[in-house]
Structure formats: C-alpha cells, structure tokens
XYZ file of C-alpha atoms in Angstrom:
644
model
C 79.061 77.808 97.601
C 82.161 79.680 97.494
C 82.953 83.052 97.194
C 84.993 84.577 94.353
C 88.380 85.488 94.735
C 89.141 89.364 93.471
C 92.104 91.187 92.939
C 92.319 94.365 95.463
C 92.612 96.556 92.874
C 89.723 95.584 91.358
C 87.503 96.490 94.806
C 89.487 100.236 95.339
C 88.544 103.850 94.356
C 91.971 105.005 94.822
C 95.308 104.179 96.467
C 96.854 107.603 97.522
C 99.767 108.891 99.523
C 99.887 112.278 101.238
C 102.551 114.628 102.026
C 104.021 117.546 104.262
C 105.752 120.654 103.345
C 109.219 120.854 102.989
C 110.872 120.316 106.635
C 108.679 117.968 107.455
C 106.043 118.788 110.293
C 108.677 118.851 113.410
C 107.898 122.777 113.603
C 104.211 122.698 112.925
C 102.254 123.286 116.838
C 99.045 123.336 115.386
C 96.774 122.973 112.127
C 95.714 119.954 110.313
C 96.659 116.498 111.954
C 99.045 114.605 109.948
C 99.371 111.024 110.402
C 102.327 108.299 109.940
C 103.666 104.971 110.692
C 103.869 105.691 114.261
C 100.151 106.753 114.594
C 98.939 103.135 113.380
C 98.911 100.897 116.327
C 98.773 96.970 116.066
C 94.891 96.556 116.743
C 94.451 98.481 113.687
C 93.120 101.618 115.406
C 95.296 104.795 116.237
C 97.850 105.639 118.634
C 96.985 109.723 118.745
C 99.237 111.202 121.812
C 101.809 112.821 119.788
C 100.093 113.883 116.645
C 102.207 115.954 114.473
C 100.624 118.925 112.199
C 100.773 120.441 108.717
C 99.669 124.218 108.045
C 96.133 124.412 107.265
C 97.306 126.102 103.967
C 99.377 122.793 102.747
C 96.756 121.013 103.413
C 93.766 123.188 101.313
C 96.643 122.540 98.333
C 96.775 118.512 98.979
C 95.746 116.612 95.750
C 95.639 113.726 97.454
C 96.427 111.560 101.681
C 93.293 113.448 102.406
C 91.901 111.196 105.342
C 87.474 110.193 104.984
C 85.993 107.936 106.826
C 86.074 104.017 106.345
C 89.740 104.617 104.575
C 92.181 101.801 105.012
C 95.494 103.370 106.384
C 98.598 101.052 105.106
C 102.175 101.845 106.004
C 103.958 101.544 102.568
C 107.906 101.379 104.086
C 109.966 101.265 106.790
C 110.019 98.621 110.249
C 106.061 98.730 110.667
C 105.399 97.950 106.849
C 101.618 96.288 106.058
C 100.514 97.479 108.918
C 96.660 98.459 108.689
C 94.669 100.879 110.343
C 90.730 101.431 110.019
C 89.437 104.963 110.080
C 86.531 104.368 111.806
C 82.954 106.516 112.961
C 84.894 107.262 115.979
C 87.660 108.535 114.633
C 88.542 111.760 116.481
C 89.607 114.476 113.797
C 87.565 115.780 110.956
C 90.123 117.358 108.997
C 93.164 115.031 108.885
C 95.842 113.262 106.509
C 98.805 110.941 105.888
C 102.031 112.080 105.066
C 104.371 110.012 102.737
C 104.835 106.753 104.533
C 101.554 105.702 104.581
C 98.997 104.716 101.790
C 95.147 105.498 101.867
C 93.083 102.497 100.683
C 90.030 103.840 99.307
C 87.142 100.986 98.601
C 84.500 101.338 96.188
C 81.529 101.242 98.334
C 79.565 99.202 95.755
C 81.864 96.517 95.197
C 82.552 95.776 98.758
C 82.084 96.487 102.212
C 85.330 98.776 103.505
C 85.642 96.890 107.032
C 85.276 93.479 105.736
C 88.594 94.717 103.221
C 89.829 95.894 105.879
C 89.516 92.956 108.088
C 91.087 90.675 105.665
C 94.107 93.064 105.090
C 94.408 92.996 108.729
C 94.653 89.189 109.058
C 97.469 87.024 108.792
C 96.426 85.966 105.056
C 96.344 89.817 104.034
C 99.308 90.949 105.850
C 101.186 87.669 103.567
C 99.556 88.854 100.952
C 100.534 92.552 101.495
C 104.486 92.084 101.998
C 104.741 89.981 98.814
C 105.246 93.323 97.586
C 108.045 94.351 99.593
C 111.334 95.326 97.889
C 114.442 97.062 99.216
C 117.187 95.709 102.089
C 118.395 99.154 104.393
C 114.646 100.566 104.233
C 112.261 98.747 102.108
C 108.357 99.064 101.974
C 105.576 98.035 99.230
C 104.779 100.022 96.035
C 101.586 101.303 94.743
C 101.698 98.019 92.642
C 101.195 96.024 95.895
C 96.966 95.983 95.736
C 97.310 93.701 92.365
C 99.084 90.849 93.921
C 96.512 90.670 97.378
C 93.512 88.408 95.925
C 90.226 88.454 98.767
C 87.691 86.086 98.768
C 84.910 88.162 98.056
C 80.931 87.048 99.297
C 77.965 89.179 98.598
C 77.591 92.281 100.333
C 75.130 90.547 103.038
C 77.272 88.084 104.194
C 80.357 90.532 103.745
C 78.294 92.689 106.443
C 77.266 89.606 108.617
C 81.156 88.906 109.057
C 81.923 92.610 109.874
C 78.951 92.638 112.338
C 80.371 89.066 114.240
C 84.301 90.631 113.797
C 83.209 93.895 115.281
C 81.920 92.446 118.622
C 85.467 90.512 118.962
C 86.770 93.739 118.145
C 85.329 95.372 120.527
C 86.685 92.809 123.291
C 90.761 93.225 121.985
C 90.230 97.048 122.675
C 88.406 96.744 125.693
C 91.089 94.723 127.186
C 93.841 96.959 125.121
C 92.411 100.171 127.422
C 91.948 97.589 130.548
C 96.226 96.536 130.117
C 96.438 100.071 129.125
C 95.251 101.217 132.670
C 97.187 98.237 134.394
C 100.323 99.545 133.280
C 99.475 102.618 135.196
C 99.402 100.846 138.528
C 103.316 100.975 139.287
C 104.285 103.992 138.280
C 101.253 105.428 140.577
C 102.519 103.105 143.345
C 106.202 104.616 142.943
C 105.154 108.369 143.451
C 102.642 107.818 146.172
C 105.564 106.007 148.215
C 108.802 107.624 147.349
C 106.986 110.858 145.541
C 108.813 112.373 142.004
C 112.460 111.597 141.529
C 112.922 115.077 139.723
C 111.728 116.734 141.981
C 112.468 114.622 145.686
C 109.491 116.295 147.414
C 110.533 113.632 150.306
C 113.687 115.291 150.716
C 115.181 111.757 150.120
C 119.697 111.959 149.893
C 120.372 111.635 146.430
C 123.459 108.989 145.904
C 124.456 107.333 142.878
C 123.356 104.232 141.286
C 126.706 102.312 141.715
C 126.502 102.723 145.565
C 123.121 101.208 145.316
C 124.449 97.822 143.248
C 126.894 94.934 143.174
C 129.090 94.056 140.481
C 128.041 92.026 137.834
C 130.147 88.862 137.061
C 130.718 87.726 133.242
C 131.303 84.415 132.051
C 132.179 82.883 128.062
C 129.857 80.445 127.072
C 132.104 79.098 124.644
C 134.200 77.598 127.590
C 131.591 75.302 127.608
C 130.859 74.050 124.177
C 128.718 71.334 124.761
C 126.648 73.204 127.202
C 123.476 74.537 126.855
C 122.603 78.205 128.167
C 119.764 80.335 127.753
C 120.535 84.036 126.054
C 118.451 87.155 126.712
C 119.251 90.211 123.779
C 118.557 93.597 123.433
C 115.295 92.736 120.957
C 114.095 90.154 124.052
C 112.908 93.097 125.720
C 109.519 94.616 124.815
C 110.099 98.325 126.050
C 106.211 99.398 126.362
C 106.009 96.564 128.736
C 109.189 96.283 130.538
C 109.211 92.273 130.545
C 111.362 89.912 128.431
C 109.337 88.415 126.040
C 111.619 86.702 123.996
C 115.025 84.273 124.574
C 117.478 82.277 122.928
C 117.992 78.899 123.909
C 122.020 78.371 122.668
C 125.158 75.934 122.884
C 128.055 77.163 124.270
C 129.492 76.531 121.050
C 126.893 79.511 119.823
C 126.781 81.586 121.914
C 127.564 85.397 120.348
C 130.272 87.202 121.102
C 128.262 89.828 124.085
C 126.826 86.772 125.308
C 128.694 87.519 128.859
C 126.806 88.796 131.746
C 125.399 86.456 134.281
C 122.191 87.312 134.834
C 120.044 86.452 138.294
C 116.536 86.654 139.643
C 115.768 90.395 140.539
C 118.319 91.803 138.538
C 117.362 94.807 136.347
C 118.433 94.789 132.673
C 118.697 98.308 131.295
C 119.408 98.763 127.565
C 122.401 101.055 126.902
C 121.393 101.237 123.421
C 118.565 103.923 122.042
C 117.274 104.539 125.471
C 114.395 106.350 123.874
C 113.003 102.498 123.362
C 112.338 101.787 126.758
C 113.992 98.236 126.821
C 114.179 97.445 130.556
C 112.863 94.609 132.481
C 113.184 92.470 135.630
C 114.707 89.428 135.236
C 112.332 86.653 136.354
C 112.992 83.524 138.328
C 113.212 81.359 135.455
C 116.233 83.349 133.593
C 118.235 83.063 137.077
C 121.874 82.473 136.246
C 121.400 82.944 132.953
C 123.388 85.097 130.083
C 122.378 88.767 128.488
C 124.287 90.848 126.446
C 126.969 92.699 127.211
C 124.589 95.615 125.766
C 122.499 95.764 128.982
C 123.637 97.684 132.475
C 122.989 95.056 134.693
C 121.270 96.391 138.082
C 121.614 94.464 141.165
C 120.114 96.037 144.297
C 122.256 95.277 147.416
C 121.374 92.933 150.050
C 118.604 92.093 147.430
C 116.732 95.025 149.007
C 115.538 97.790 146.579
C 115.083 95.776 142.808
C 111.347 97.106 142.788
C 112.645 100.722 143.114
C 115.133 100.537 140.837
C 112.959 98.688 138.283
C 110.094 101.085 138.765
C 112.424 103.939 138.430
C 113.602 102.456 135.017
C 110.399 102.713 133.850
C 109.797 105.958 134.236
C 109.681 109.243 131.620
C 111.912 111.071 133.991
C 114.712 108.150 133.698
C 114.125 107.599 129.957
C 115.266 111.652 129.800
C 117.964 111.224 131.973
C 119.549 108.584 129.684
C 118.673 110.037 126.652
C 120.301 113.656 127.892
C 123.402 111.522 127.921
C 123.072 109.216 124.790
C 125.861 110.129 122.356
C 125.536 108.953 118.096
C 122.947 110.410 115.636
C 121.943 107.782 113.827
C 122.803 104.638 116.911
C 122.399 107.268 120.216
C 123.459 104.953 123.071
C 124.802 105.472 126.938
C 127.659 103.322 128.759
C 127.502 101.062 131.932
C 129.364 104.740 133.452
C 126.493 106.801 132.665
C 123.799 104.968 134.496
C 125.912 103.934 137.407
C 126.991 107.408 138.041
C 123.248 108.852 137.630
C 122.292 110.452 140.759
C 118.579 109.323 142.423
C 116.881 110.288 145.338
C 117.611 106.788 147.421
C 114.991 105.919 150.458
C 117.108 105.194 153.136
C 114.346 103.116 154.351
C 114.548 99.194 154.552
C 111.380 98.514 155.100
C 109.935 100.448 152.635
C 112.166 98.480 150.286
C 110.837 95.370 151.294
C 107.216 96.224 150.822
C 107.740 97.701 147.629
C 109.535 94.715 146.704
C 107.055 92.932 147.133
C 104.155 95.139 145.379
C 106.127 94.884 142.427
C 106.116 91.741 142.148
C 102.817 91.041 143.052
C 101.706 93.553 140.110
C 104.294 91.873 137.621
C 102.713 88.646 138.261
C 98.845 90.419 137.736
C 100.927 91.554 134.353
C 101.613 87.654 133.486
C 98.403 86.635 133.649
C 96.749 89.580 131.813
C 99.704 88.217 128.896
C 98.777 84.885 129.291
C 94.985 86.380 128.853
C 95.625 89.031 125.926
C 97.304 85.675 123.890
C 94.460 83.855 124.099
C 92.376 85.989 123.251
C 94.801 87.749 120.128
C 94.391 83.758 119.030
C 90.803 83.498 119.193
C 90.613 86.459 117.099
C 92.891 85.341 114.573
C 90.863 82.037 114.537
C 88.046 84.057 114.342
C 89.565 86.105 111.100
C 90.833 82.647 109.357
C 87.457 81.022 109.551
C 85.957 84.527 108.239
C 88.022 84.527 104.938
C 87.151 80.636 104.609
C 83.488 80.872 104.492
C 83.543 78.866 108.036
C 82.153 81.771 110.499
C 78.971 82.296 108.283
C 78.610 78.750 107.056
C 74.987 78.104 109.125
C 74.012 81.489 108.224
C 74.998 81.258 104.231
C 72.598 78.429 104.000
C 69.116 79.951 105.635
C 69.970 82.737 103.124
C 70.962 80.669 100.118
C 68.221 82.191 97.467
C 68.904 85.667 98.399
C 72.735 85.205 98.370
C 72.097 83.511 94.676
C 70.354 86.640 93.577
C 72.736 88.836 95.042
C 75.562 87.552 93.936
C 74.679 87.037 90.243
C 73.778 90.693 90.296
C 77.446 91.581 92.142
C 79.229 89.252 89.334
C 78.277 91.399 86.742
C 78.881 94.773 88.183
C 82.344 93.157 89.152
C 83.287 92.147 85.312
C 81.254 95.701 84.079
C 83.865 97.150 86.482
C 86.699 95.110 85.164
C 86.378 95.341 81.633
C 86.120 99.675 82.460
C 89.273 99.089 84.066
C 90.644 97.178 81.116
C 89.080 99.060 78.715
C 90.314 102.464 80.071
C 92.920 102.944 82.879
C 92.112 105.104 85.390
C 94.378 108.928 85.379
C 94.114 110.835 88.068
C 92.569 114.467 86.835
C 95.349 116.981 86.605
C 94.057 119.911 88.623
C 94.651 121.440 91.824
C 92.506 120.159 94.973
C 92.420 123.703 95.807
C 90.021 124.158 92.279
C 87.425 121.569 93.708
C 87.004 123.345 97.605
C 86.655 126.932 95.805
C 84.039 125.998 93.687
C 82.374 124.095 96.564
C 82.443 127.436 97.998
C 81.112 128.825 95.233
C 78.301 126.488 94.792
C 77.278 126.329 98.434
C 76.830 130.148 97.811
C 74.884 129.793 94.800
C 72.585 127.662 96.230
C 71.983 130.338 99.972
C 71.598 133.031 97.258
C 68.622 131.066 95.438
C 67.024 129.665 98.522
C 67.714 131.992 101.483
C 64.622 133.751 103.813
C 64.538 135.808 106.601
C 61.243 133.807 107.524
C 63.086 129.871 106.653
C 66.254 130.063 107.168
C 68.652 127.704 105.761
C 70.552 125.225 108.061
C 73.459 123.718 107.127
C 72.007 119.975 106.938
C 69.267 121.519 104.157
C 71.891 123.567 102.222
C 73.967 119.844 102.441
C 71.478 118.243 101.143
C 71.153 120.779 98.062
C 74.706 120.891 97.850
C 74.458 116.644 96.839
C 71.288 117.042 94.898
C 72.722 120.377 92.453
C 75.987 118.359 92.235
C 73.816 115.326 90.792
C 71.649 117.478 88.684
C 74.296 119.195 87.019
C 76.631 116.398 86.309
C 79.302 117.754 88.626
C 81.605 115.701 90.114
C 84.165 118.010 92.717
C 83.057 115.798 95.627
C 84.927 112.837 95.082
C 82.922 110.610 97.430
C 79.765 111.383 99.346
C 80.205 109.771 102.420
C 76.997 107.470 104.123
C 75.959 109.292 107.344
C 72.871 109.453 109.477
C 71.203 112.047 107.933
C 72.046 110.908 104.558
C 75.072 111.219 101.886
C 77.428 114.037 102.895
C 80.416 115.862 101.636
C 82.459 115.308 104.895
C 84.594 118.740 103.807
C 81.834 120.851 104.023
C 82.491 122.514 106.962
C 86.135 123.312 105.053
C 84.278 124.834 102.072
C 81.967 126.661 104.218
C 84.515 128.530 106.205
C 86.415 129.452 102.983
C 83.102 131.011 101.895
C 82.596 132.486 105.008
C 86.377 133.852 104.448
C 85.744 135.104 101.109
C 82.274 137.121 102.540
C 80.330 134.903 100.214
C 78.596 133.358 103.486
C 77.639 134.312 106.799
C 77.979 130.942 108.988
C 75.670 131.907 111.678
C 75.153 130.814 115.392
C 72.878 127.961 116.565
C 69.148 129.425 116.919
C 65.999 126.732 117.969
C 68.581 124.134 117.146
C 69.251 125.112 112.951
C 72.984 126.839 112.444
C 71.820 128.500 109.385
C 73.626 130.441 106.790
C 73.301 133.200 105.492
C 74.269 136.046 102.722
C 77.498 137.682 102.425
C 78.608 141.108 101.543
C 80.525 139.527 98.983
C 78.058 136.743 97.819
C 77.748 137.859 94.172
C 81.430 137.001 93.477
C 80.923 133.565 94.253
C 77.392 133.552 92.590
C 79.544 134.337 89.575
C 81.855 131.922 89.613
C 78.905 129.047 90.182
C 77.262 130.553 87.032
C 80.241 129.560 85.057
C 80.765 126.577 86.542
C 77.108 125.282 85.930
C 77.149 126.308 82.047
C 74.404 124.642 80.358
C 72.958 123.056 83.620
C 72.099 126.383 85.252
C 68.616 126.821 83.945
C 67.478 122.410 85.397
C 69.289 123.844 88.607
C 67.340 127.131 88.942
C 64.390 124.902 88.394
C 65.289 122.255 90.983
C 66.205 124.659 93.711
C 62.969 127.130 92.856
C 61.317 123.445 93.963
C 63.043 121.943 96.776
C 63.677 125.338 98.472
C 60.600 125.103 100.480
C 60.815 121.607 101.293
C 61.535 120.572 104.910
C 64.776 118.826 106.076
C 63.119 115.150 106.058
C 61.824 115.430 102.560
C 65.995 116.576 101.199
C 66.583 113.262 103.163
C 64.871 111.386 101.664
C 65.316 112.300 97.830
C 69.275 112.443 98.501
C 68.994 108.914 100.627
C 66.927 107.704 97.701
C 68.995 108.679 94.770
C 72.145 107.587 96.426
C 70.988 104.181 97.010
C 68.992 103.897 93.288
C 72.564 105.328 91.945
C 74.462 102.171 93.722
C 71.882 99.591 92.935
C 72.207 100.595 88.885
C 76.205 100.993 89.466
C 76.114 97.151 90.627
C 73.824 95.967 87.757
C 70.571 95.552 89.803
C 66.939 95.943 88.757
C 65.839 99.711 90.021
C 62.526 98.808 91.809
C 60.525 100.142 95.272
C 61.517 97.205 96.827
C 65.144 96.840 95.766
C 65.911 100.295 96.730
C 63.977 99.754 100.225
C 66.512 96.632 100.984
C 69.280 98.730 99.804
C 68.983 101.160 102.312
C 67.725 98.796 104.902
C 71.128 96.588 104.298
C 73.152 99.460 105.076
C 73.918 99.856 109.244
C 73.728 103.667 109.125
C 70.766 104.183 107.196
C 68.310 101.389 107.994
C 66.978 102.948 110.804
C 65.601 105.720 108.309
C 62.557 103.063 107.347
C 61.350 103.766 110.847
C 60.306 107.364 110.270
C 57.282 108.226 108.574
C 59.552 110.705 105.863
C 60.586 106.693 104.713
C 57.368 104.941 104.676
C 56.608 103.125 101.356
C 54.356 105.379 99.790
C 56.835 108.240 99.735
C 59.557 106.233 98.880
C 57.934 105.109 95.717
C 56.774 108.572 94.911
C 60.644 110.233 95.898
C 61.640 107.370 93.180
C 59.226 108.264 90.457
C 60.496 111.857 90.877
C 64.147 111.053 90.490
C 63.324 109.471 87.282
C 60.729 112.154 86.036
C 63.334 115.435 86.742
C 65.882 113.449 85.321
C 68.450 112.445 88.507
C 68.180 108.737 87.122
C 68.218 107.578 84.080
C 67.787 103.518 84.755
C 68.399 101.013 81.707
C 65.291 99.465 81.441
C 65.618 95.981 80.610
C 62.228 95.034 79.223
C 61.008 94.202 83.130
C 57.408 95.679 83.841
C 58.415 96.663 87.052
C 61.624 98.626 86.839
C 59.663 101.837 88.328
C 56.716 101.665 90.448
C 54.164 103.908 89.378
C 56.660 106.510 87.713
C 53.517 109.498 86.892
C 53.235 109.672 90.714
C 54.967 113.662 91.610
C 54.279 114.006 94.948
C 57.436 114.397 97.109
C-alpha cells in the first residue's frame, strides 16, 4: 500500500515572513525575541545565545512571522538556505518571531501531522526538494513559490504519528550527544585557565612576549615545480571554526595546485586564518597532514623546540584571541589581519618547560577523545538519515502498516477526500490574506475576554484564566468569529497561545484586573474601565450577542473540567467533519485518543463515555456543530441527551 504523494502547499495554513523595524534590531536590548538564519541550528532546533529583539510595539503591529508552536522555521536566502527548524513544546519563548530571512511553515493540523512535515523537509529528500527553488548567484534564497514544487509522501495520520513517535526517540539521541560534544568542547579551554589562568588578565603574573619570539619560520614551497607530483592541500574552508579541526582537504597534482598553495605545513603546527577572524578557523595540524601544503591565507604557528603547540592552539581558540584579531581586522565587507598582526600580538608566555610538555600532551590526548566522538557523531548523523530515508519510503513502518491494514483503509479513504475537498477549495478560490491590521484582532480579543469577566465574574467563583480561556474558544465558536487564527492543542485543551498578550492589553486599557495566584486559580477580574471594552464586544458580536448571552448565562457556573471537555470535544468533532469523517461517540473518542497531548484526557472521569456522548449531543443541540448527516443512523449518539 503506498502512500499518496501531495504537494506542500496543499498540506499548509500559511507560508509567512516576518519583519523588524527600520534599522534592523542591532539597537533593540530587550522586548520580543526575533529570530533569523543564525538562530536555526543544523539539528533543526535553535541556537538561542545571542537572540536579537524587536520593540514590543512592532511586534503588537506584525500581520504576520508571528512564531506558534509546531511552526516549521525555513531560511528563505542567504548561505544557510533550506535550512529547517521545528518549534517545538520546549521551545523557550512565548512571545517570539522571524524577521525577513526566514519563512514560517504553518501546517494544517487536519491534513497532516506538523513534525512528520517537518521531518521530511528536514531530510535529504526535502532539503532537494526545497532548493529546487533557489534562484539568484551573489545572494540567492527560495521564493514563497518554493512549497508547490516539494511533493511528500503522505500516509494516514496514524502511521504519520507512528513515524514521528520512532524519529523522535532518534532525535532525542542526536541532541543528547549534540549537548554531550557540546560540553566536551568545554574541556580545553577549562584546562587552559586552570593551568596558565586568563590571558587578559595574566593573574599568574606570566612576562608577556610576542608571538614571533615564541615560533620558527615557516618555509614555502611551489607545487607546480613538481607537476607530476601529488600533494595534499589544506584551505581556508578545510577548517571547521566551531571545532578547531580540519575537516576537509584537497588531494592535488602539482600541476593544480592554486596559486596560495605555498606553506609547508608539519605535525603540531597551528593554522590560524587571517581572513574574517570572527569565524574561528584554527586548527592543529595532525600527523597525517605532516609536510603537507595550506594556503598562503593561514599564519602558520610553530612552537619552538616543539614545546608549547597546545598553548598556542588552546589560546587560538579562545574568545579573548578571536577579539584580539578582530580589534585588528581591517575591510568592511572581507575584514582580515596579516601574518604581522598575529606575530606581533603580545601573550602572557609560561616560562615553564614542563608545563609545556604536560599541556602538550593533554591536548592531544583531548583532541584524540574529539576524533572519536567525530567518528561517533557520523555514525550516528548516518543512522539517522537512514532512519529518515526508510521513513519517507514506507520501510520504517512496514510491519506495523500491516497489523493495522483495515484501520489504515478506513482512514485513509476518509483523508482522500478531505484532501481533494481541500484541493478543489484551493482551486476553486485562492486563498487572500485579509487586509486588516493584526493589531484589530488582539484589541478585540481584549475586548471579548472582557465581555465575557463582565458576564460571568463573582466575588464568591472567581474566574481563572484557564475558565475565561475556555469561554474565550467556546464565544469565538458560537459567534462565528474567527480573530484567533489557530487554536493551538494543549493539555488542558485548545488555546489561544496570545492570550496572555491580549490579557495584559486589557489589563492596560483598565478593562481587566489580572490578579495574583490565590488556592492555585490567577483569576481576573473587573476593571475601572471595563464598560469601554464591553462596548466594543457588543459591536463586534452584532447579531450573535443574544446565543452568546445565553451560552455564557449557562456555562458560567460550570467547573473547569466540564469547559474542558465541551472545548476538547468540539475541537476534535470540528476536525473529524473538516477531514470528511462520520461525527460519532466513538470517532470523536479515537480522535482525541490519537492525539499525544490529549489522550491522556480519557483517563479522567470529566472524559468518561457517558459525558462525552452527552458534551456531543449538546454541541449539536445549541448549535456549535452543524454535522452533514449522510443518511447513517448513527451520526449522533443519543442527540436529546442535555446533560453536560
């Protein structure tokens, strides 16, 4: 059985962009985290140590790069283009965006599973798939036209989940060993200070001499002498700077070999790039490069008597020498330092041989612990790219597919048609982004939120924030309002993840009073100025105000469990009908039970079967769903039941 191929854009919500004021952020110390290329690392998490910031007040006026959770996070141009990011449960902010060099892949949650999309947009196929697009020569990137050429095989919604649960676990073993190399890399710099102590500082009181007194003279030699002769070449882009090794060479003939080919390289020696210090690019040169050739674009380092290469190559690695040699790098657009400008640096120098020696020797004992973590991290960077090819083939879940077959059959007739429903909506009517101002939606949130503490606040129950978010869903349904874009899935049911935004503009306006945690509710409360906002929800709710004055007069007295369960309900009744599925007790009950976050909800006793039937007859009787009955006798169970 194999799984239909679909079009990305067929699968998304939206494909946005965001933005930052006019500057840029540079200036910006705090406010709302704004993410770019840089912040996308390669395991397709988030590399967060320098975040940069836009004003809270661009952000409130953002149409669109607003960041939710399970968003895709594409870099659209530039060197890092296609790469993917995952924003994750765990991600750290909850007000954040992109700025304008990255996309935000937003996937329709009943169409497909947003990690499994994300997975295959990660993998080799994807990222293929992904630069197809790619246009321009000086700095070139992908257009918002690039989701129509990336075609994913697409398996039911189980066995999209299955392969997310089995790629999460290997997941979790990349990072693990990520933060494990991560701490590694830590181990010589915090060798270097504990024996020689801070260079900028020279607590040791060590005599601070230059470089050149500390090295030998490097001799050069033409390759081309020797035509026929073969010669092994180390460049500038052979050196990974967050690692300090040389990871990549050249294997040349004489006849080849480029014109800075020159420098005769030996075991030991430390190659310092002279060119955009800021990268990092330094490395000892192993035994196997030993009289070898690098580019004339290194300062070659070669520690007297062969005593004092670990210090000098530890001290190359550090933030304190990066500054130095960037404090002296000369060019805008290609800064760079000469051979001069190390050599004449001044260091504190040990004048200790033995010390020497045994650092020599610690470093490389730790660069050789370094190899084998490499040699480790490969392996295991293949097995998950094994792992990813036999996902997107139907190989991982082959066993699996086949205990499930009937199920899978069912399911994926029922995901066919939502899929060409979908499609021929697409065709039928292209989507146009709504011209008004994102600053419209979070004021009437406000405004809403407000109207719905001045219908259902009292002293004696006060209203907590997860009951007036529940409300806040259910009025929004009710009415036929659509300001919140996407509810997102979390534990305690579908949630506006920008309430606390809207809140605290209420709470600015006086609408609200956002008040402390008492006997574990932070409830809210009546502002001095609540009537304004009142105002503005009346106008906003037209016709629907009088079914909304009836539904909160209802649910206003009904505990935090029972708002669970109607907005859990409803959501998952709303996707079921949105992917062309019969609306029934039971199909609602797998629904939520195939969804990680919420099946633990059939556990409680608010979930048991009873009231889930009855919270589904209600929906239908006051009107939340409206299901196309398709001449089935069971398309409601028992829909006269009321009881909530």
């Amino acid at each position: 059985m194999r799984s239909r191929v679909i079009r990305l854009d067929n699968l998304i919500e939206s494909l946005e962009s965001g933005s930052r004021p006019r500057g840029g952020a540079i200036d910006v110390l705090e406010g709302v985290p704004s993410l770019g290329a840089e912040h996308l690392n390669s395991t397709g998490s988030f590399c967060l140590q320098k975040i940069k910031y836009i004003p809270e007040k661009h952000f409130a006026m953002m149409r669109s790069g607003i960041i939710y959770r399970n968003d895709i996070l594409v870099v659209k141009d530039g060197a890092t283009t296609g790469k993917t990011s995952l924003v994750r449960d765990d991600f750290p902010f909850e007000q954040a965006a992109v700025n304008e060099h990255v996309f935000v892949v937003r996937v329709a949650p009943s169409k497909a599973e947003a990690r499994y999309v994300f997975y295959y947009l990660f993998s080799r196929a994807g990222q293929t798939q992904i630069m197809k697009d790619f246009r321009g020569a000086t700095i070139g990137g992908i257009s918002r036209q690039f989701p129509s050429g990336v075609e994913i095989p697409l398996p039911s919604l189980s066995e999209q989940r299955r392969i997310v649960k089995i790629l999460d676990q290997a997941d979790a073993l990349r990072k693990k060993r990520a933060e494990a190399d991560a701490r590694a890399a830590r181990i010589l710099p915090a060798l270097f200070y504990k024996m020689f102590g801070d260079p900028a500082t020279n607590p040791m009181g060590w005599p601070v001499i230059p470089i050149r007194h500390l090295v030998v003279p490097i001799k050069r030699r033409d390759p081309a002498g020797q035509p026929d002769n073969a010669f092994v070449y180390v460049d500038i882009a052979g050196v990974d700077g967050p690692t300090g090794t040389i990871v990549e060479t050249k294997n040349l003939l004489g006849a080849e070999a480029p014109s800075r080919a020159r420098q005769i390289i030996r075991e030991n020696d430390v190659v310092i790039s002279t060119v955009r210090p800021y990268l990092r690019a330094t490395a000892l040169v192993p035994e196997r490069l030993d009289d070898q050739i690098c580019s004339t674009g290194f300062c070659v380092l070669r520690a007297r008597k062969g005593r004092g290469f670990g210090f000098l190559y530890a001290l190359s690695r550090l933030q304190w020498f990066t500054e130095q040699l960037n404090a002296r790098a000369r060019g805008a657009s290609y800064p760079a330092v000469t051979d001069r400008d190390i050599l004449n640096l001044a260091i504190p120098w040990p004048d200790t041989s033995n010390a020497h020696e045994a650092f020599d020797a610690q470093v490389v004992g730790v660069l050789a612990m370094r190899q084998k973590r490499s040699h480790s991290a490969t392996a295991l960077e293949n097995l998950f790219a094994s792992l990813l090819h036999r996902a997107f083939t139907g190989e991982l879940t082959a066993s699996w597919r086949e205990s499930h077959m009937k199920e899978l059959l069912v399911e994926m007739e029922q995901q066919a048609k939502a899929l060409e429903a979908a499609t021929r909506t697409d065709d039928a009517a292209p989507e146009v982004r709504p011209e008004r101002h994102a600053g419209y939606d979070m004021y009437h949130k406000a405004a809403l939120a407000a109207y719905i503490v001045g219908r259902c606040h009292s002293p004696k129950y006060p209203l907590g924030r997860v009951r007036l978010a529940k409300l806040f869903y259910l009025l929004q349904k009710k009415a036929g309002l659509e300001l919140t874009k996407l509810f997102a899935k979390r534990a305690a049911g579908p949630l506006d993840d920008h309430i606390h935004k809207f809140l605290n503009l209420a709470q600015k306006k006086r609408w609200l009073v956002l008040e402390r945690t008492r006997r574990n509710v932070k409830s809210v409360s009546p502002g001095q100025t609540m009537q304004e906002g009142v105002a503005e929800a009346r106008k906003l709710l037209g016709e629907a105000l009088p079914e909304v004055n009836d539904m909160l007069d209802q649910m206003k007295g009904w505990s935090t469990g029972t708002l669970e369960r109607w907005a859990t309900v409803l959501h998952a009744a709303e996707e079921l009908i949105g992917a062309g599925g019969q609306l029934t007790d039971r199909n609602v009950k797998r629904a939520i039970e195939q969804d990680p976050t919420w099946r633990s909800k059939l556990s409680r006793d608010d979930f048991a079967n009873g009231k889930l039937s009855a919270t589904l007859s209600g929906l239908i009787r006051q009107g939340f769903i409206r299901p196309k009955c398709d001449g089935e006798t069971d398309t409601v169970t028992n829909p006269e039941r009321t009881s909530c």
